[in-house]
Amino acid sequence: MIYLKTDEEIELLRENNILVSQTLAEVGKHIRPGVSTKDLDQVAEEFIRDHGAVPAFLGYEGYPASLCISVNEQVVHGIPSPKCILKEGDIVSVDCGTFMKGFVGDSAYTFAVGEVTAEARQLMDVTKEALHKGTAQAKAGNRVGDVSAAVQEYAESFGYGVVRELEGHGLGRKMHEDPGVPNYGARGRGPLLREGMVICIEPMITMGTKAVVFERDGWTVRTRDRKPAAHYEFAVAIRKNGPDVLTDFGIIENALKN
Ligand code: MF3
Ligand code: CO
C-alpha cells in the first residue's frame, strides 16, 4: 500500500529530514581519529532530543542505538560501540532517523576520517553521484525501475558493486513504507511514481564484490571481501515540478568546511 502525502505532510517530512541533516552535520563535526562510534551516537541522540524529536531507529525492531554507523567494510546497520574507535583514513557511513509531528526523517552520509586514499574518496564521490542520478529520475510518470537503473548504471560504470540485499523505501508516518526502491533494476519496470509519493533512495556501493555478509550481532552488514563500501540516502518527494529533495547535504558539507 503506497500512501500519497499532502503538501502539509510533505512539509512535516521535510522538517524531519532537515533535522536529520542537522544531526548528521553535528555528528560530522565530531568525526576524528580517536572518537568512538558510541560517542557519535550520544551526540546524535542528545541533538535529536534537544530539537523536540525522538531517534526513529532506537528500539526499531529492537535496534539498540540512535544511529547506524558503518566503518570501511561495513555497509550498513553497524551498531555504535565504545570499542569501535575511528582512525585516520577510515570511511564512516552514518545513517540517522528522527520521529516528530507524526512523521519520520531518514537520511545517510559517508564521512572521511582525516585524509583517505584516492580510491576511497572516489568510492564516496561516485556513490553520492549515483544518488543524484537516481534522484533525477524520481518524477511522476517514471517508474521505480528508472531510479534503480540510474543508480546501478552509474555505479557499475566505475566497476563498483551494487548491493542487492538491501534497498530504499517509501517514507511517511512509518520509516519503511511501500514501494521498495532497489539500487539495481530495469528502466520502465516497477511501481509507477506519482505526485505525493515520498521515497528514500539509498545506494549502498562497494569497491569490490557486491556480495555481503550479515554479521552475527543480528544487524551489521559487511562486504564479503572486506573491501570498503559507501552509503548515502536522500528522502525525496515526487512533486508536480519534479523531485523535491527533503534532505539537505549542504548543511552537512558546510559544517565540515568550518
Ligand atoms: N535507515 C535505515 C533504512 O534506511 C534503517 C535503519 S535500521 C534501524 O532502512 F533498525 F536501525 F532502524
Ligand atoms: Co532508509
mmCIF file of C-alpha atoms and ligand atoms in Angstrom:
data_model
loop_
_atom_site.group_PDB
_atom_site.id
_atom_site.type_symbol
_atom_site.label_atom_id
_atom_site.label_comp_id
_atom_site.label_asym_id
_atom_site.label_seq_id
_atom_site.Cartn_x
_atom_site.Cartn_y
_atom_site.Cartn_z
ATOM 1 C CA MET A 1 0.000 0.000 0.000
ATOM 2 C CA ILE A 2 1.518 3.292 -1.132
ATOM 3 C CA TYR A 3 0.417 6.363 0.856
ATOM 4 C CA LEU A 4 0.345 9.642 -1.083
ATOM 5 C CA LYS A 5 1.196 12.717 1.004
ATOM 6 C CA THR A 6 -0.429 16.152 1.024
ATOM 7 C CA ASP A 7 1.713 19.280 0.722
ATOM 8 C CA GLU A 8 1.348 19.784 4.501
ATOM 9 C CA GLU A 9 2.533 16.239 5.200
ATOM 10 C CA ILE A 10 5.496 16.719 2.863
ATOM 11 C CA GLU A 11 6.487 19.814 4.882
ATOM 12 C CA LEU A 12 6.448 17.730 8.100
ATOM 13 C CA LEU A 13 8.622 15.146 6.374
ATOM 14 C CA ARG A 14 10.923 17.972 5.276
ATOM 15 C CA GLU A 15 11.171 19.234 8.880
ATOM 16 C CA ASN A 16 12.225 15.759 9.972
ATOM 17 C CA ASN A 17 14.764 15.334 7.187
ATOM 18 C CA ILE A 18 16.242 18.788 7.831
ATOM 19 C CA LEU A 19 16.657 17.779 11.468
ATOM 20 C CA VAL A 20 18.335 14.565 10.306
ATOM 21 C CA SER A 21 20.647 16.658 8.076
ATOM 22 C CA GLN A 22 21.469 18.949 11.017
ATOM 23 C CA THR A 23 22.121 15.922 13.221
ATOM 24 C CA LEU A 24 24.456 14.425 10.608
ATOM 25 C CA ALA A 25 26.248 17.811 10.421
ATOM 26 C CA GLU A 26 26.679 17.811 14.204
ATOM 27 C CA VAL A 27 27.952 14.226 14.118
ATOM 28 C CA GLY A 28 30.286 15.120 11.234
ATOM 29 C CA LYS A 29 31.917 17.839 13.348
ATOM 30 C CA HIS A 30 32.810 15.183 15.929
ATOM 31 C CA ILE A 31 34.291 12.697 13.451
ATOM 32 C CA ARG A 32 38.052 12.472 14.003
ATOM 33 C CA PRO A 33 40.645 9.837 14.906
ATOM 34 C CA GLY A 34 40.178 8.527 18.445
ATOM 35 C CA VAL A 35 36.433 9.103 18.746
ATOM 36 C CA SER A 36 34.274 6.011 19.266
ATOM 37 C CA THR A 37 31.114 5.336 17.298
ATOM 38 C CA LYS A 38 29.274 5.199 20.634
ATOM 39 C CA ASP A 39 30.407 8.791 21.319
ATOM 40 C CA LEU A 40 28.914 9.810 17.975
ATOM 41 C CA ASP A 41 25.662 8.046 18.805
ATOM 42 C CA GLN A 42 25.408 10.026 22.040
ATOM 43 C CA VAL A 43 25.988 13.310 20.178
ATOM 44 C CA ALA A 44 23.141 12.395 17.821
ATOM 45 C CA GLU A 45 20.674 11.244 20.459
ATOM 46 C CA GLU A 46 21.153 14.408 22.515
ATOM 47 C CA PHE A 47 20.883 16.645 19.444
ATOM 48 C CA ILE A 48 17.686 14.942 18.238
ATOM 49 C CA ARG A 49 16.008 15.128 21.648
ATOM 50 C CA ASP A 50 17.108 18.765 22.159
ATOM 51 C CA HIS A 51 15.229 19.566 18.949
ATOM 52 C CA GLY A 52 11.950 18.044 20.079
ATOM 53 C CA ALA A 53 12.177 14.765 18.217
ATOM 54 C CA VAL A 54 12.963 11.175 19.128
ATOM 55 C CA PRO A 55 15.519 8.921 17.426
ATOM 56 C CA ALA A 56 13.496 6.809 14.984
ATOM 57 C CA PHE A 57 15.954 3.899 14.927
ATOM 58 C CA LEU A 58 16.163 3.414 18.717
ATOM 59 C CA GLY A 59 14.023 0.389 19.536
ATOM 60 C CA TYR A 60 13.047 -0.197 15.900
ATOM 61 C CA GLU A 61 12.736 -3.993 15.689
ATOM 62 C CA GLY A 62 14.905 -3.985 18.801
ATOM 63 C CA TYR A 63 17.716 -1.851 17.322
ATOM 64 C CA PRO A 64 19.785 -0.565 20.284
ATOM 65 C CA ALA A 65 21.018 2.891 19.137
ATOM 66 C CA SER A 66 20.063 6.202 17.511
ATOM 67 C CA LEU A 67 22.450 5.907 14.565
ATOM 68 C CA CYS A 68 23.724 3.147 12.346
ATOM 69 C CA ILE A 69 27.488 3.709 11.970
ATOM 70 C CA SER A 70 29.238 1.514 9.427
ATOM 71 C CA VAL A 71 33.017 1.735 9.101
ATOM 72 C CA ASN A 72 35.026 0.721 5.987
ATOM 73 C CA GLU A 73 33.922 -2.840 5.020
ATOM 74 C CA GLN A 74 30.706 -2.402 6.993
ATOM 75 C CA VAL A 75 27.979 -1.452 4.513
ATOM 76 C CA VAL A 76 25.025 -0.513 6.741
ATOM 77 C CA HIS A 77 23.453 -1.114 10.164
ATOM 78 C CA GLY A 78 26.714 -1.026 12.137
ATOM 79 C CA ILE A 79 25.896 -0.766 15.845
ATOM 80 C CA PRO A 80 27.689 2.077 17.680
ATOM 81 C CA SER A 81 30.181 0.755 20.233
ATOM 82 C CA PRO A 82 32.720 2.214 22.671
ATOM 83 C CA LYS A 83 35.140 -0.388 21.254
ATOM 84 C CA CYS A 84 34.853 0.926 17.705
ATOM 85 C CA ILE A 85 37.412 3.763 17.607
ATOM 86 C CA LEU A 86 37.787 5.747 14.388
ATOM 87 C CA LYS A 87 41.237 6.132 12.857
ATOM 88 C CA GLU A 88 42.775 8.276 10.135
ATOM 89 C CA GLY A 89 41.814 7.009 6.681
ATOM 90 C CA ASP A 90 38.535 5.326 7.685
ATOM 91 C CA ILE A 91 35.336 5.977 5.778
ATOM 92 C CA VAL A 92 32.286 6.100 8.023
ATOM 93 C CA SER A 93 28.689 5.768 6.850
ATOM 94 C CA VAL A 94 26.264 7.360 9.293
ATOM 95 C CA ASP A 95 22.537 6.673 8.928
ATOM 96 C CA CYS A 96 20.131 8.722 11.069
ATOM 97 C CA GLY A 97 16.381 8.750 11.671
ATOM 98 C CA THR A 98 14.047 11.079 13.559
ATOM 99 C CA PHE A 99 10.391 10.989 14.533
ATOM 100 C CA MET A 100 8.387 14.131 15.281
ATOM 101 C CA LYS A 101 4.937 15.535 14.500
ATOM 102 C CA GLY A 102 3.791 12.099 13.369
ATOM 103 C CA PHE A 103 6.376 11.655 10.609
ATOM 104 C CA VAL A 104 9.823 10.134 10.111
ATOM 105 C CA GLY A 105 13.105 11.516 8.758
ATOM 106 C CA ASP A 106 15.722 9.108 7.359
ATOM 107 C CA SER A 107 18.969 10.044 5.597
ATOM 108 C CA ALA A 108 22.591 8.912 5.487
ATOM 109 C CA TYR A 109 26.025 10.309 4.628
ATOM 110 C CA THR A 110 29.507 8.796 4.343
ATOM 111 C CA PHE A 111 32.288 10.784 6.025
ATOM 112 C CA ALA A 112 36.067 10.596 5.695
ATOM 113 C CA VAL A 113 38.197 10.438 8.847
ATOM 114 C CA GLY A 114 41.078 12.823 8.093
ATOM 115 C CA GLU A 115 42.805 12.010 4.807
ATOM 116 C CA VAL A 116 41.532 8.950 2.936
ATOM 117 C CA THR A 117 43.006 7.187 -0.094
ATOM 118 C CA ALA A 118 42.103 8.412 -3.583
ATOM 119 C CA GLU A 119 40.306 5.089 -4.109
ATOM 120 C CA ALA A 120 38.135 5.602 -1.041
ATOM 121 C CA ARG A 121 37.400 9.204 -1.994
ATOM 122 C CA GLN A 122 36.307 8.108 -5.464
ATOM 123 C CA LEU A 123 34.011 5.433 -3.993
ATOM 124 C CA MET A 124 32.373 8.075 -1.795
ATOM 125 C CA ASP A 125 32.024 10.591 -4.635
ATOM 126 C CA VAL A 126 30.608 8.031 -7.075
ATOM 127 C CA THR A 127 28.105 6.723 -4.512
ATOM 128 C CA LYS A 128 26.871 10.257 -3.827
ATOM 129 C CA GLU A 129 26.663 10.987 -7.549
ATOM 130 C CA ALA A 130 24.743 7.716 -8.078
ATOM 131 C CA LEU A 131 22.248 9.008 -5.520
ATOM 132 C CA HIS A 132 21.887 12.226 -7.535
ATOM 133 C CA LYS A 133 21.442 10.254 -10.773
ATOM 134 C CA GLY A 134 18.682 8.186 -9.167
ATOM 135 C CA THR A 135 17.043 11.255 -7.656
ATOM 136 C CA ALA A 136 16.822 12.939 -11.069
ATOM 137 C CA GLN A 137 14.593 10.037 -12.190
ATOM 138 C CA ALA A 138 12.224 10.400 -9.218
ATOM 139 C CA LYS A 139 9.449 12.150 -11.103
ATOM 140 C CA ALA A 140 5.775 11.473 -11.715
ATOM 141 C CA GLY A 141 5.189 9.147 -14.667
ATOM 142 C CA ASN A 142 8.521 7.373 -14.240
ATOM 143 C CA ARG A 143 8.755 4.000 -12.525
ATOM 144 C CA VAL A 144 10.864 2.841 -9.590
ATOM 145 C CA GLY A 145 12.999 0.926 -12.110
ATOM 146 C CA ASP A 146 14.056 4.216 -13.713
ATOM 147 C CA VAL A 147 15.525 5.324 -10.371
ATOM 148 C CA SER A 148 17.093 1.915 -9.734
ATOM 149 C CA ALA A 149 18.668 1.626 -13.184
ATOM 150 C CA ALA A 150 20.149 5.129 -13.000
ATOM 151 C CA VAL A 151 21.870 4.285 -9.700
ATOM 152 C CA GLN A 152 23.088 0.911 -10.930
ATOM 153 C CA GLU A 153 24.390 2.053 -14.319
ATOM 154 C CA TYR A 154 26.379 4.918 -12.845
ATOM 155 C CA ALA A 155 27.951 2.860 -10.039
ATOM 156 C CA GLU A 156 28.738 -0.114 -12.282
ATOM 157 C CA SER A 157 30.357 2.135 -14.900
ATOM 158 C CA PHE A 158 33.175 2.542 -12.353
ATOM 159 C CA GLY A 159 33.385 -1.218 -11.769
ATOM 160 C CA TYR A 160 31.789 -0.962 -8.336
ATOM 161 C CA GLY A 161 29.443 -3.466 -6.716
ATOM 162 C CA VAL A 162 25.764 -2.654 -6.150
ATOM 163 C CA VAL A 163 24.442 -4.398 -3.052
ATOM 164 C CA ARG A 164 21.318 -6.422 -3.816
ATOM 165 C CA GLU A 165 20.096 -7.488 -0.376
ATOM 166 C CA LEU A 166 19.024 -4.049 0.878
ATOM 167 C CA GLU A 167 17.018 -1.268 -0.729
ATOM 168 C CA GLY A 168 15.385 2.124 -0.321
ATOM 169 C CA HIS A 169 11.722 2.516 0.613
ATOM 170 C CA GLY A 170 8.706 4.775 0.945
ATOM 171 C CA LEU A 171 8.814 7.203 3.886
ATOM 172 C CA GLY A 172 5.956 8.701 5.882
ATOM 173 C CA ARG A 173 4.355 8.060 9.246
ATOM 174 C CA LYS A 174 6.408 4.858 9.191
ATOM 175 C CA MET A 175 10.115 4.525 8.343
ATOM 176 C CA HIS A 176 9.553 1.736 5.860
ATOM 177 C CA GLU A 177 6.570 2.147 3.565
ATOM 178 C CA ASP A 178 5.933 0.841 0.075
ATOM 179 C CA PRO A 179 7.368 0.881 -2.504
ATOM 180 C CA GLY A 180 10.750 -0.795 -2.106
ATOM 181 C CA VAL A 181 13.414 1.117 -4.047
ATOM 182 C CA PRO A 182 16.205 -1.233 -5.161
ATOM 183 C CA ASN A 183 19.565 0.115 -6.325
ATOM 184 C CA TYR A 184 19.507 -2.155 -9.372
ATOM 185 C CA GLY A 185 16.824 -2.800 -11.939
ATOM 186 C CA ALA A 186 15.420 -2.096 -15.368
ATOM 187 C CA ARG A 187 14.097 1.161 -16.778
ATOM 188 C CA GLY A 188 10.331 1.227 -17.265
ATOM 189 C CA ARG A 189 9.738 -1.531 -14.685
ATOM 190 C CA GLY A 190 8.349 -1.489 -11.171
ATOM 191 C CA PRO A 191 5.733 0.654 -9.429
ATOM 192 C CA LEU A 192 4.631 3.911 -11.084
ATOM 193 C CA LEU A 193 5.871 7.068 -9.364
ATOM 194 C CA ARG A 194 3.047 9.528 -8.653
ATOM 195 C CA GLU A 195 2.802 13.046 -7.285
ATOM 196 C CA GLY A 196 2.669 12.915 -3.474
ATOM 197 C CA MET A 197 4.874 9.854 -3.084
ATOM 198 C CA VAL A 198 7.884 10.201 -0.781
ATOM 199 C CA ILE A 199 10.724 7.717 -1.185
ATOM 200 C CA CYS A 200 14.151 7.150 0.291
ATOM 201 C CA ILE A 201 16.835 6.437 -2.304
ATOM 202 C CA GLU A 202 19.901 4.926 -0.674
ATOM 203 C CA PRO A 203 22.681 3.445 -2.813
ATOM 204 C CA MET A 204 24.973 1.016 -0.987
ATOM 205 C CA ILE A 205 28.026 0.692 -3.227
ATOM 206 C CA THR A 206 31.134 -1.436 -2.767
ATOM 207 C CA MET A 207 34.693 -1.154 -4.060
ATOM 208 C CA GLY A 208 34.902 -4.899 -4.776
ATOM 209 C CA THR A 209 32.317 -7.667 -4.752
ATOM 210 C CA LYS A 210 28.643 -6.790 -4.372
ATOM 211 C CA ALA A 211 28.259 -9.817 -2.055
ATOM 212 C CA VAL A 212 27.577 -9.063 1.603
ATOM 213 C CA VAL A 213 27.588 -10.988 4.878
ATOM 214 C CA PHE A 214 25.111 -10.462 7.731
ATOM 215 C CA GLU A 215 27.112 -10.434 10.969
ATOM 216 C CA ARG A 216 26.034 -12.495 13.964
ATOM 217 C CA ASP A 217 25.174 -9.403 16.004
ATOM 218 C CA GLY A 218 21.906 -9.536 14.038
ATOM 219 C CA TRP A 219 22.415 -6.128 12.389
ATOM 220 C CA THR A 220 25.787 -5.322 10.828
ATOM 221 C CA VAL A 221 26.072 -5.917 7.095
ATOM 222 C CA ARG A 222 29.625 -6.054 5.665
ATOM 223 C CA THR A 223 31.213 -6.787 2.307
ATOM 224 C CA ARG A 224 32.205 -10.424 1.815
ATOM 225 C CA ASP A 225 35.671 -9.455 0.538
ATOM 226 C CA ARG A 226 36.094 -6.832 3.316
ATOM 227 C CA LYS A 227 36.692 -4.066 0.806
ATOM 228 C CA PRO A 228 35.111 -0.683 1.676
ATOM 229 C CA ALA A 229 31.544 0.392 0.986
ATOM 230 C CA ALA A 230 29.750 3.751 0.940
ATOM 231 C CA HIS A 231 26.112 4.689 1.619
ATOM 232 C CA TYR A 232 24.231 7.923 1.062
ATOM 233 C CA GLU A 233 20.481 8.407 1.477
ATOM 234 C CA PHE A 234 18.009 11.097 0.440
ATOM 235 C CA ALA A 235 14.335 11.412 1.231
ATOM 236 C CA VAL A 236 12.682 12.676 -1.962
ATOM 237 C CA ALA A 237 9.106 13.860 -2.579
ATOM 238 C CA ILE A 238 7.644 13.461 -6.051
ATOM 239 C CA ARG A 239 6.061 16.827 -6.898
ATOM 240 C CA LYS A 240 4.416 18.490 -9.867
ATOM 241 C CA ASN A 241 7.677 20.168 -10.796
ATOM 242 C CA GLY A 242 9.851 17.094 -10.303
ATOM 243 C CA PRO A 243 11.906 15.620 -7.469
ATOM 244 C CA ASP A 244 11.887 17.651 -4.237
ATOM 245 C CA VAL A 245 14.825 16.530 -2.069
ATOM 246 C CA LEU A 246 13.794 16.794 1.594
ATOM 247 C CA THR A 247 17.317 16.045 2.876
ATOM 248 C CA ASP A 248 19.953 18.823 2.738
ATOM 249 C CA PHE A 249 23.547 17.641 2.303
ATOM 250 C CA GLY A 250 24.544 21.332 2.064
ATOM 251 C CA ILE A 251 24.014 21.605 5.821
ATOM 252 C CA ILE A 252 26.431 18.725 6.372
ATOM 253 C CA GLU A 253 29.032 19.896 3.868
ATOM 254 C CA ASN A 254 29.004 23.492 5.155
ATOM 255 C CA ALA A 255 29.547 22.228 8.698
ATOM 256 C CA LEU A 256 32.538 20.190 7.515
ATOM 257 C CA LYS A 257 34.199 23.289 5.988
ATOM 258 C CA ASN A 258 34.425 25.116 9.318
HETATM 259 N N1 MF3 B 1 17.872 3.892 7.852
HETATM 260 C C1 MF3 B 1 17.738 2.510 7.601
HETATM 261 C C2 MF3 B 1 16.947 2.382 6.353
HETATM 262 O O1 MF3 B 1 17.014 3.228 5.565
HETATM 263 C C3 MF3 B 1 17.089 1.785 8.720
HETATM 264 C C4 MF3 B 1 17.928 1.654 9.901
HETATM 265 S S1 MF3 B 1 17.618 0.187 10.633
HETATM 266 C C5 MF3 B 1 17.266 0.536 12.223
HETATM 267 O O2 MF3 B 1 16.227 1.470 6.109
HETATM 268 F F1 MF3 B 1 16.802 -0.522 12.772
HETATM 269 F F2 MF3 B 1 18.317 0.987 12.773
HETATM 270 F F3 MF3 B 1 16.353 1.459 12.275
HETATM 271 CO CO CO B 2 16.278 4.360 4.699
#
